[in-house]
Short mmCIF file of C-alpha atoms in Angstrom, two decimals:
data_model
loop_
_atom_site.label_atom_id
_atom_site.label_comp_id
_atom_site.label_asym_id
_atom_site.label_seq_id
_atom_site.Cartn_x
_atom_site.Cartn_y
_atom_site.Cartn_z
CA MET B 1 -62.87 141.59 -257.76
CA VAL B 2 -63.04 139.92 -254.22
CA ARG B 3 -66.35 139.00 -253.25
CA LYS B 4 -67.51 139.14 -249.59
CA TYR B 5 -70.42 138.10 -250.07
CA LYS B 6 -71.77 135.23 -251.41
CA THR B 7 -75.58 136.71 -252.63
CA LYS B 8 -75.39 136.53 -256.66
CA SER B 9 -75.52 140.32 -256.50
CA GLY B 10 -72.63 140.71 -254.48
CA TYR B 11 -74.03 142.57 -252.10
CA GLU B 12 -74.73 142.17 -248.56
CA GLY B 13 -78.75 142.29 -248.97
CA LEU B 14 -80.99 140.02 -251.40
CA LEU B 15 -82.21 140.93 -254.79
CA VAL B 16 -85.47 139.72 -255.52
CA VAL B 17 -87.42 140.48 -258.75
CA ILE B 18 -91.06 139.70 -259.65
CA GLU B 19 -91.71 139.67 -263.91
CA GLY B 20 -94.71 138.83 -266.01
CA THR B 21 -96.41 141.54 -268.71
CA ASP B 22 -99.19 143.81 -267.32
CA GLY B 23 -102.30 142.30 -265.28
CA SER B 24 -100.14 139.45 -264.38
CA GLY B 25 -100.21 139.91 -260.62
CA LYS B 26 -97.13 141.02 -260.78
CA SER B 27 -98.13 143.77 -257.25
CA THR B 28 -100.54 142.01 -255.61
CA GLN B 29 -97.57 139.27 -254.95
CA LEU B 30 -94.60 142.18 -253.92
CA GLU B 31 -97.49 143.32 -251.42
CA LEU B 32 -98.20 139.92 -249.37
CA LEU B 33 -94.05 138.90 -250.09
CA LYS B 34 -93.00 142.29 -248.30
CA ARG B 35 -95.57 141.43 -245.38
CA SER B 36 -94.14 138.22 -244.92
CA ILE B 37 -90.76 138.76 -245.16
CA GLN B 38 -90.67 142.07 -242.66
CA ASP B 39 -92.78 138.87 -240.52
CA LYS B 40 -89.84 137.48 -240.65
CA SER B 41 -87.53 140.81 -239.41
CA TYR B 42 -85.98 141.38 -242.26
CA GLY B 43 -85.76 144.95 -243.56
CA VAL B 44 -87.64 144.96 -247.03
CA MET B 45 -87.60 147.65 -249.41
CA VAL B 46 -89.74 147.53 -252.78
CA SER B 47 -88.34 149.43 -256.09
CA GLU B 48 -91.31 149.40 -259.27
CA TRP B 49 -90.96 149.84 -262.09
CA LYS B 50 -90.21 153.62 -264.02
CA THR B 51 -90.33 155.09 -260.66
CA SER B 52 -87.44 157.35 -260.68
CA ARG B 53 -87.92 161.32 -259.15
CA LEU B 54 -86.48 162.52 -262.17
CA ILE B 55 -87.43 160.21 -265.25
CA ALA B 56 -90.69 158.92 -264.59
CA LYS B 57 -92.68 162.12 -264.83
CA VAL B 58 -90.92 162.98 -267.62
CA ILE B 59 -92.03 158.99 -269.98
CA ASP B 60 -95.45 159.37 -268.85
CA ASP B 61 -95.59 163.32 -270.39
CA ALA B 62 -94.34 161.97 -273.22
CA LYS B 63 -96.70 158.98 -273.63
CA GLU B 64 -99.23 160.87 -272.68
CA ARG B 65 -98.57 163.34 -275.92
CA ASN B 66 -96.85 160.83 -278.39
CA LEU B 67 -93.69 162.08 -278.70
CA LEU B 68 -92.11 158.67 -277.84
CA ASN B 69 -90.22 156.81 -281.11
CA ALA B 70 -88.51 152.88 -281.04
CA THR B 71 -84.95 154.60 -279.17
CA THR B 72 -86.22 157.58 -276.90
CA TYR B 73 -88.39 154.95 -275.19
CA SER B 74 -85.50 152.63 -274.78
CA LEU B 75 -83.53 155.06 -273.40
CA LEU B 76 -85.76 156.70 -270.86
CA TYR B 77 -86.39 153.90 -269.64
CA ALA B 78 -82.95 153.17 -269.14
CA ALA B 79 -82.18 156.03 -267.43
CA ASP B 80 -84.68 155.74 -265.05
CA PHE B 81 -83.86 152.27 -264.30
CA ALA B 82 -79.66 153.54 -263.71
CA ASP B 83 -81.16 155.91 -261.59
CA ARG B 84 -83.34 154.24 -259.53
CA LEU B 85 -80.05 151.32 -259.26
CA GLU B 86 -77.96 154.04 -258.42
CA ASN B 87 -79.67 155.87 -256.14
CA GLN B 88 -81.90 153.73 -254.39
CA ILE B 89 -81.06 150.01 -254.71
CA ILE B 90 -77.38 149.69 -254.97
CA PRO B 91 -77.89 151.41 -251.42
CA ALA B 92 -80.02 149.15 -250.13
CA LEU B 93 -78.31 145.95 -250.78
CA LYS B 94 -75.06 147.64 -249.35
CA SER B 95 -77.36 148.16 -246.30
CA GLY B 96 -77.95 144.56 -246.25
CA PHE B 97 -81.87 145.13 -247.00
CA ILE B 98 -83.91 142.45 -249.17
CA VAL B 99 -84.90 144.29 -251.91
CA LEU B 100 -88.29 143.52 -253.93
CA LEU B 101 -88.73 145.10 -257.62
CA ASP B 102 -91.64 145.21 -259.92
CA ARG B 103 -90.06 144.50 -262.76
CA TYR B 104 -86.38 144.31 -263.61
CA TYR B 105 -84.64 145.41 -267.00
CA TYR B 106 -86.42 141.54 -268.47
CA THR B 107 -88.84 144.16 -268.66
CA ALA B 108 -87.07 146.53 -271.27
CA LEU B 109 -85.79 143.53 -273.08
CA ALA B 110 -88.76 141.92 -273.94
CA ARG B 111 -90.83 144.82 -274.87
CA ASP B 112 -87.95 146.83 -276.37
CA VAL B 113 -87.32 144.03 -278.43
CA VAL B 114 -90.67 143.94 -279.30
CA ARG B 115 -90.95 147.59 -280.82
CA GLY B 116 -87.92 146.39 -283.02
CA GLN B 117 -84.67 147.08 -281.32
CA ASP B 118 -81.51 145.13 -281.40
CA ILE B 119 -81.67 142.63 -278.76
CA ASN B 120 -77.60 143.39 -278.15
CA TRP B 121 -78.21 146.73 -278.25
CA VAL B 122 -81.03 146.93 -275.39
CA LYS B 123 -78.42 144.55 -273.44
CA ASN B 124 -75.74 146.53 -273.58
CA LEU B 125 -77.74 149.29 -271.85
CA TYR B 126 -78.40 146.95 -268.98
CA ASP B 127 -75.26 145.51 -268.55
CA TYR B 128 -74.09 146.86 -265.75
CA ALA B 129 -77.32 145.68 -263.79
CA PRO B 130 -76.69 143.18 -260.70
CA GLU B 131 -77.60 139.55 -261.05
CA PRO B 132 -80.91 139.29 -258.50
CA ASP B 133 -81.21 136.02 -256.37
CA LEU B 134 -84.52 135.42 -257.23
CA ILE B 135 -86.42 135.86 -260.15
CA PHE B 136 -89.71 135.06 -260.81
CA TYR B 137 -92.19 135.26 -263.31
CA LEU B 138 -95.85 135.12 -263.31
CA ASP B 139 -97.32 133.32 -266.13
CA MET B 140 -100.42 134.27 -267.85
CA PRO B 141 -101.89 132.88 -271.01
CA VAL B 142 -102.25 136.03 -272.93
CA GLU B 143 -106.44 135.16 -272.84
CA VAL B 144 -106.38 135.62 -269.02
CA LEU B 145 -104.39 138.66 -269.48
CA LEU B 146 -106.68 140.68 -271.80
CA LYS B 147 -109.28 140.22 -269.57
CA ARG B 148 -108.06 141.16 -266.35
CA ILE B 149 -106.72 144.23 -267.95
CA ILE B 150 -110.25 145.07 -269.39
CA GLY B 151 -111.94 144.42 -266.63
CA THR B 152 -109.50 146.75 -264.36
CA THR B 153 -107.73 149.72 -265.97
CA GLY B 154 -108.88 148.88 -269.51
CA LEU B 155 -106.83 149.33 -272.73
CA ASN B 156 -104.46 152.34 -273.18
CA TYR B 157 -102.37 153.12 -275.80
CA TYR B 158 -98.78 151.37 -275.39
CA GLU B 159 -99.70 148.05 -272.99
CA SER B 160 -101.49 147.73 -276.55
CA GLY B 161 -98.82 148.12 -278.47
CA ARG B 162 -100.47 150.70 -280.95
CA ASP B 163 -97.39 152.82 -281.34
CA VAL B 164 -95.66 149.71 -283.09
CA GLY B 165 -98.25 150.07 -285.46
CA PHE B 166 -99.62 146.40 -285.07
CA SER B 167 -103.06 147.07 -285.61
CA THR B 168 -105.59 149.85 -285.31
CA ASP B 169 -107.90 147.59 -282.93
CA PHE B 170 -107.23 148.20 -279.67
CA TYR B 171 -107.82 144.30 -279.10
CA LYS B 172 -105.97 142.46 -282.08
CA SER B 173 -102.86 145.33 -281.36
CA PHE B 174 -102.85 144.37 -277.85
CA LYS B 175 -103.22 140.95 -278.39
CA ILE B 176 -100.64 140.58 -280.65
CA TYR B 177 -98.20 143.25 -278.45
CA GLN B 178 -98.59 141.22 -275.35
CA GLN B 179 -98.62 137.51 -277.09
CA LYS B 180 -95.10 138.98 -278.40
CA CYS B 181 -94.10 140.32 -275.04
CA LEU B 182 -94.96 136.76 -273.74
CA ASP B 183 -92.35 134.90 -276.29
CA GLU B 184 -89.71 137.27 -275.35
CA TYR B 185 -90.14 136.11 -272.04
CA ASN B 186 -90.51 132.55 -272.32
CA ASN B 187 -87.18 133.00 -274.44
CA MET B 188 -85.71 134.61 -271.60
CA LYS B 189 -86.86 131.77 -268.87
CA SER B 190 -83.85 129.69 -269.04
CA VAL B 191 -81.00 132.21 -270.22
CA TYR B 192 -82.39 133.97 -266.98
CA ASN B 193 -82.78 130.88 -264.78
CA PHE B 194 -86.46 132.59 -263.80
CA LYS B 195 -88.66 130.51 -261.46
CA SER B 196 -91.55 130.14 -263.74
CA ILE B 197 -95.26 130.60 -262.14
CA ASP B 198 -98.73 129.55 -263.40
CA GLY B 199 -100.11 132.80 -262.84
CA THR B 200 -103.58 131.47 -262.74
CA MET B 201 -102.73 129.73 -260.00
CA SER B 202 -104.77 131.51 -256.74
CA VAL B 203 -103.31 134.62 -254.91
CA ALA B 204 -102.54 132.53 -251.55
CA GLU B 205 -100.51 129.17 -253.70
CA ILE B 206 -98.28 131.84 -255.43
CA HIS B 207 -97.34 133.55 -252.38
CA LYS B 208 -96.70 130.32 -251.01
CA ILE B 209 -94.48 129.54 -253.26
CA MET B 210 -92.67 132.58 -253.38
CA ASN B 211 -92.42 132.56 -249.96
CA ASP B 212 -90.95 129.45 -249.67
CA GLU B 213 -88.18 129.90 -252.11
CA VAL B 214 -87.30 133.11 -250.22
CA GLN B 215 -87.22 131.09 -246.78
CA LYS B 216 -84.84 128.68 -249.00
CA ILE B 217 -82.40 131.37 -249.31
CA LEU B 218 -82.71 132.74 -245.52
CA ASP B 219 -82.18 129.04 -244.32
CA SER B 220 -79.29 128.94 -246.26
CA GLY B 221 -77.31 131.28 -244.28
CA ILE B 222 -76.53 133.82 -246.70
CA LEU B 223 -77.96 137.16 -244.59
CA ALA B 224 -76.13 137.02 -241.55
CA MET K 1 -71.80 147.32 -286.47
CA SER K 2 -71.92 150.94 -285.54
CA LYS K 3 -73.86 153.38 -288.06
CA LEU K 4 -70.60 155.75 -287.15
CA THR K 5 -68.30 153.71 -289.14
CA GLU K 6 -70.45 154.16 -291.68
CA LYS K 7 -70.99 156.25 -294.80
CA HIS K 8 -74.31 157.23 -295.01
CA ASN K 9 -76.11 157.36 -298.53
CA LEU K 10 -78.63 160.44 -297.71
CA LYS K 11 -79.06 163.15 -300.15
CA GLY K 12 -77.83 165.77 -297.37
CA THR K 13 -74.68 166.18 -295.57
CA LEU K 14 -73.91 166.44 -292.13
CA VAL K 15 -71.16 168.54 -290.16
CA CYS K 16 -70.27 168.83 -287.31
CA VAL K 17 -67.95 170.60 -284.91
CA GLU K 18 -66.76 169.30 -281.21
CA GLY K 19 -64.38 170.70 -278.30
CA ILE K 20 -64.52 171.56 -275.11
CA ASP K 21 -66.10 174.62 -274.40
CA GLY K 22 -64.49 177.72 -275.27
CA SER K 23 -62.92 176.47 -277.85
CA GLY K 24 -64.65 178.22 -280.59
CA LYS K 25 -66.87 175.69 -282.43
CA SER K 26 -70.32 178.23 -282.16
CA THR K 27 -68.82 180.57 -283.40
CA GLN K 28 -67.46 178.75 -286.58
CA LEU K 29 -70.42 177.02 -286.97
CA ALA K 30 -72.52 180.61 -287.24
CA LEU K 31 -70.34 181.54 -289.65
CA LEU K 32 -70.45 178.83 -291.51
CA ARG K 33 -74.43 179.00 -291.57
CA ASP K 34 -75.03 181.81 -292.68
CA TRP K 35 -72.68 181.73 -295.45
CA LEU K 36 -74.37 178.78 -296.58
CA LYS K 37 -77.81 180.47 -295.93
CA ASN K 38 -76.46 183.48 -298.21
CA ASN K 39 -75.37 180.47 -301.13
CA GLY K 40 -79.40 179.45 -301.23
CA GLN K 41 -78.49 176.49 -299.57
CA ASP K 42 -81.42 174.23 -296.86
CA VAL K 43 -79.49 174.57 -294.10
CA ILE K 44 -80.78 173.39 -290.65
CA PHE K 45 -79.19 173.87 -287.22
CA THR K 46 -79.44 171.70 -283.80
CA GLU K 47 -77.34 171.78 -280.57
CA TRP K 48 -76.47 169.23 -278.38
CA ASN K 49 -79.11 169.02 -275.18
CA SER K 50 -81.55 171.15 -276.19
CA SER K 51 -84.70 168.48 -278.11
CA GLU K 52 -88.07 168.81 -276.00
CA LEU K 53 -88.24 165.66 -274.72
CA ILE K 54 -85.85 165.61 -272.36
CA SER K 55 -83.50 169.00 -272.17
CA GLN K 56 -85.05 170.57 -269.83
CA THR K 57 -85.58 168.02 -266.99
CA THR K 58 -81.90 167.06 -267.89
CA LYS K 59 -80.97 170.75 -267.15
CA LEU K 60 -83.16 171.05 -264.26
CA ALA K 61 -81.44 167.81 -262.70
CA LYS K 62 -77.86 169.42 -263.01
CA LYS K 63 -78.99 172.03 -261.20
CA LYS K 64 -80.20 169.66 -258.10
CA ASN K 65 -76.03 167.87 -258.81
CA LEU K 66 -78.61 164.39 -258.87
CA LEU K 67 -76.67 162.39 -261.56
CA SER K 68 -74.96 159.87 -261.71
CA PRO K 69 -72.39 159.33 -264.58
CA ARG K 70 -74.69 156.53 -265.61
CA THR K 71 -77.81 158.72 -265.53
CA PHE K 72 -76.09 161.57 -266.98
CA SER K 73 -75.10 159.69 -270.26
CA LEU K 74 -78.52 157.96 -270.32
CA LEU K 75 -80.36 161.33 -270.56
CA HIS K 76 -78.11 163.08 -272.62
CA ALA K 77 -78.04 160.29 -275.11
CA VAL K 78 -82.24 160.37 -275.01
CA ASP K 79 -81.99 163.95 -275.82
CA PHE K 80 -79.92 162.99 -279.24
CA ALA K 81 -81.74 160.25 -280.03
CA ASP K 82 -84.78 162.21 -280.27
CA ARG K 83 -83.30 165.17 -282.25
CA MET K 84 -81.01 162.20 -284.51
CA LYS K 85 -84.81 160.57 -285.32
CA GLN K 86 -87.17 163.66 -285.10
CA VAL K 87 -84.99 166.34 -286.49
CA ILE K 88 -81.51 164.92 -288.01
CA ALA K 89 -82.15 162.10 -289.97
CA PRO K 90 -85.06 163.13 -292.02
CA ALA K 91 -83.70 166.42 -292.76
CA LEU K 92 -80.67 164.84 -294.24
CA LYS K 93 -83.04 162.63 -296.18
CA ALA K 94 -84.34 165.37 -297.63
CA GLY K 95 -81.24 167.14 -299.01
CA PHE K 96 -80.17 169.21 -295.78
CA ILE K 97 -76.91 170.35 -294.83
CA VAL K 98 -77.60 169.89 -291.14
CA LEU K 99 -74.94 171.42 -289.00
CA ALA K 100 -74.68 170.11 -285.37
CA ASP K 101 -73.57 171.66 -282.78
CA ARG K 102 -71.10 168.77 -280.42
CA TYR K 103 -72.66 165.43 -281.76
CA ALA K 104 -71.95 161.69 -280.04
CA TYR K 105 -68.37 162.53 -280.05
CA THR K 106 -68.94 165.14 -276.79
CA ALA K 107 -70.56 161.78 -275.02
CA PHE K 108 -67.69 159.73 -275.77
CA ALA K 109 -65.02 162.46 -274.66
CA ARG K 110 -66.98 163.40 -271.14
CA ASP K 111 -68.72 160.25 -270.05
CA VAL K 112 -65.69 158.55 -270.56
CA ALA K 113 -63.98 160.68 -268.88
CA ARG K 114 -66.44 160.41 -265.99
CA GLY K 115 -65.43 157.14 -265.90
CA VAL K 116 -68.24 155.58 -267.87
CA ASP K 117 -67.30 152.34 -269.89
CA PRO K 118 -66.23 153.53 -273.93
CA ASN K 119 -68.02 150.10 -275.32
CA TRP K 120 -70.69 150.76 -273.29
CA VAL K 121 -71.11 154.79 -274.51
CA ARG K 122 -70.22 153.97 -277.75
CA ASN K 123 -72.91 150.62 -277.61
CA VAL K 124 -75.73 153.13 -276.52
CA TYR K 125 -75.17 155.89 -279.20
CA ASP K 126 -74.73 152.96 -282.52
CA PHE K 127 -78.05 154.64 -284.08
CA ALA K 128 -76.20 157.71 -284.75
CA ILE K 129 -75.34 158.89 -288.39
CA LYS K 130 -71.49 159.02 -289.56
CA PRO K 131 -71.62 163.11 -290.12
CA ASP K 132 -69.25 163.80 -293.76
CA LEU K 133 -67.44 166.57 -291.52
CA ALA K 134 -66.74 166.46 -287.70
CA ILE K 135 -64.32 169.26 -286.93
CA TYR K 136 -62.41 168.72 -283.54
CA PHE K 137 -61.16 172.50 -282.34
CA ASP K 138 -57.74 171.31 -279.91
CA ILE K 139 -57.61 173.42 -276.70
CA ASP K 140 -55.54 174.13 -274.01
CA PRO K 141 -57.77 173.73 -270.73
CA LYS K 142 -56.44 176.55 -269.25
CA ILE K 143 -57.41 179.07 -272.24
CA SER K 144 -60.48 177.22 -271.95
CA MET K 145 -61.30 178.12 -268.51
CA GLU K 146 -59.42 181.97 -269.18
CA ARG K 147 -62.47 182.57 -271.82
CA ILE K 148 -65.32 180.97 -270.61
CA CYS K 149 -64.68 181.54 -266.72
CA PHE K 150 -63.49 185.61 -267.31
CA ASN K 151 -66.58 186.29 -265.20
CA ARG K 152 -67.84 183.73 -263.49
CA THR K 153 -66.58 179.91 -261.44
CA PRO K 154 -67.15 176.64 -263.62
CA LYS K 155 -70.22 175.14 -263.07
CA PHE K 156 -70.68 171.44 -261.58
CA TYR K 157 -70.54 169.69 -264.06
CA GLU K 158 -68.78 171.19 -266.81
CA ALA K 159 -65.81 171.17 -263.77
CA GLY K 160 -66.24 167.52 -263.19
CA MET K 161 -67.23 168.31 -259.18
CA ASP K 162 -69.36 165.14 -259.25
CA LEU K 163 -65.95 163.38 -259.53
CA LYS K 164 -64.71 165.03 -256.52
CA LEU K 165 -61.01 165.56 -258.04
CA SER K 166 -60.56 168.31 -256.16
CA ASN K 167 -63.22 171.03 -253.83
CA ASP K 168 -61.54 173.74 -255.80
CA PRO K 169 -63.77 174.77 -259.05
CA TYR K 170 -60.72 175.71 -261.04
CA GLU K 171 -58.47 173.30 -260.17
CA SER K 172 -60.88 170.42 -260.45
CA TYR K 173 -61.89 171.79 -264.18
CA MET K 174 -58.99 171.70 -265.31
CA ILE K 175 -58.43 168.42 -264.46
CA PHE K 176 -61.45 166.88 -265.53
CA GLN K 177 -61.79 168.44 -269.12
CA GLY K 178 -58.19 167.65 -269.56
CA ARG K 179 -59.10 164.44 -269.21
CA VAL K 180 -61.94 164.97 -271.78
CA ILE K 181 -59.06 166.24 -274.47
CA ARG K 182 -57.45 163.66 -274.35
CA GLU K 183 -60.39 161.20 -275.16
CA TYR K 184 -61.53 163.98 -278.53
CA GLN K 185 -57.80 163.21 -279.03
CA LYS K 186 -58.26 159.76 -278.56
CA MET K 187 -61.00 159.95 -281.26
CA VAL K 188 -58.75 161.69 -284.36
CA LYS K 189 -57.32 158.71 -285.15
CA GLU K 190 -60.65 156.20 -283.91
CA TYR K 191 -63.25 158.02 -285.34
CA GLY K 192 -61.21 160.84 -288.22
CA LEU K 193 -61.98 164.14 -286.34
CA VAL K 194 -60.49 166.60 -288.26
CA GLN K 195 -58.00 168.42 -286.25
CA LEU K 196 -58.18 172.47 -285.88
CA ASP K 197 -55.65 174.13 -283.47
CA ALA K 198 -58.08 176.30 -281.63
CA THR K 199 -56.22 179.29 -281.19
CA ASP K 200 -55.81 179.83 -284.93
CA SER K 201 -57.94 183.16 -285.87
CA ILE K 202 -61.31 182.85 -286.56
CA HIS K 203 -60.64 183.86 -290.33
CA SER K 204 -57.99 181.20 -291.30
CA LYS K 205 -60.41 178.62 -289.17
CA GLN K 206 -63.72 179.77 -291.30
CA VAL K 207 -61.50 178.99 -294.61
CA LYS K 208 -60.25 175.57 -293.82
CA ILE K 209 -63.93 174.83 -293.16
CA ARG K 210 -65.33 176.19 -296.47
CA GLU K 211 -62.62 175.05 -298.28
CA MET K 212 -63.48 171.21 -297.18
CA LEU K 213 -67.42 171.64 -296.94
CA CYS K 214 -66.91 172.73 -300.36
CA ASP K 215 -65.09 169.87 -301.46
CA ILE K 216 -67.49 167.44 -299.51
CA LEU K 217 -70.48 169.51 -301.46
CA ARG K 218 -68.86 168.83 -305.05
CA ALA K 219 -68.55 164.98 -305.06
CA LYS K 220 -72.11 165.42 -304.54
CA GLY K 221 -72.92 167.74 -307.53
CA ILE K 222 -73.08 170.73 -305.22
CA GLU K 223 -71.18 173.91 -305.96
CA ILE K 224 -71.01 177.19 -303.69
#
């Protein structure tokens, strides 16, 4: 394939991903980054994990009724991703947008592997996904995550990995589950070239790092 | 290594029928079911795209022509995984004869005919248990079309209209189902599907199927 564009994704636009566990501050940073890029007169499109019009509701409903096993859990998220990728993300990239993503398939790799799936099986599910131009990873110690989540949304069943059966105690289960997810993210850092950022820094400090990285790419003249 | 190429060691027996619509597979399976039940066997029947978890969503999405080949593939994989884990595997462990109207091979045939990578879709389904008997009913697409479309036009996805092969649903059906058949024929060798001529009489096909199944059951110490 002749690559017309110099972006890693191979499309005219730019693909920027923010990864991290629940409560790591992804949404806040995404919103800030979106505004600062808009201020520079670039077109921005945002897409969040599990939001396809087709499948997101099925996932929520199935979770509520405890209908999922590890395999259907993986495949439903993969279907949601495929739908968003093909209907939103790739069309936006082709039109030259900067696409900001709250989570990418690294989330699936972490969660599904913690749920006992074979990593190569999960990788195969997502092997057609374009490579992002930038991947930010918000690194947070599990103790801080726990406090944040308990202080905001509270512990829910799947975020606590209760379906995996680590412990019937919510607090213990959450801690084990999130720690295992963190371990998986740590394994991926160098493999996928994450820009790892200390998530305990202030919102403004984190934003500045992200904004500077994006600016570097823009200054390189990849986007016209 | 895929489970689909390894013999299972479960107590039960798994039989599936494959072929394009109008090849007579459901008729044969219904005859087989009644006969097995009349002979006091524990039988469970399961069919393609019927899981509580997802089948309604898939049907709705098909109606609206919303699906890309990959999303189409993944949604059917969700359905299959749900039935595999909740119905097929438990029934086989409990010693049932499981009769499946379509199996993973349907996905391999249809999805690949839609342009999905053959290895990708085989990997997606690598949790599928290898059937004890997998029968493929070979039929000419023209005869299939005459059988199922004698009082209606071919449906959007069954005619492969999403692939834009032709604006004429009948012509599109012939091209698309022709591709599906070629994929099935390759699998006769790859997976040891037993090929039967769909144009043979109902009686002669049923006699052959019962003979094959009796041999398999006898090897497990079951006489009918």
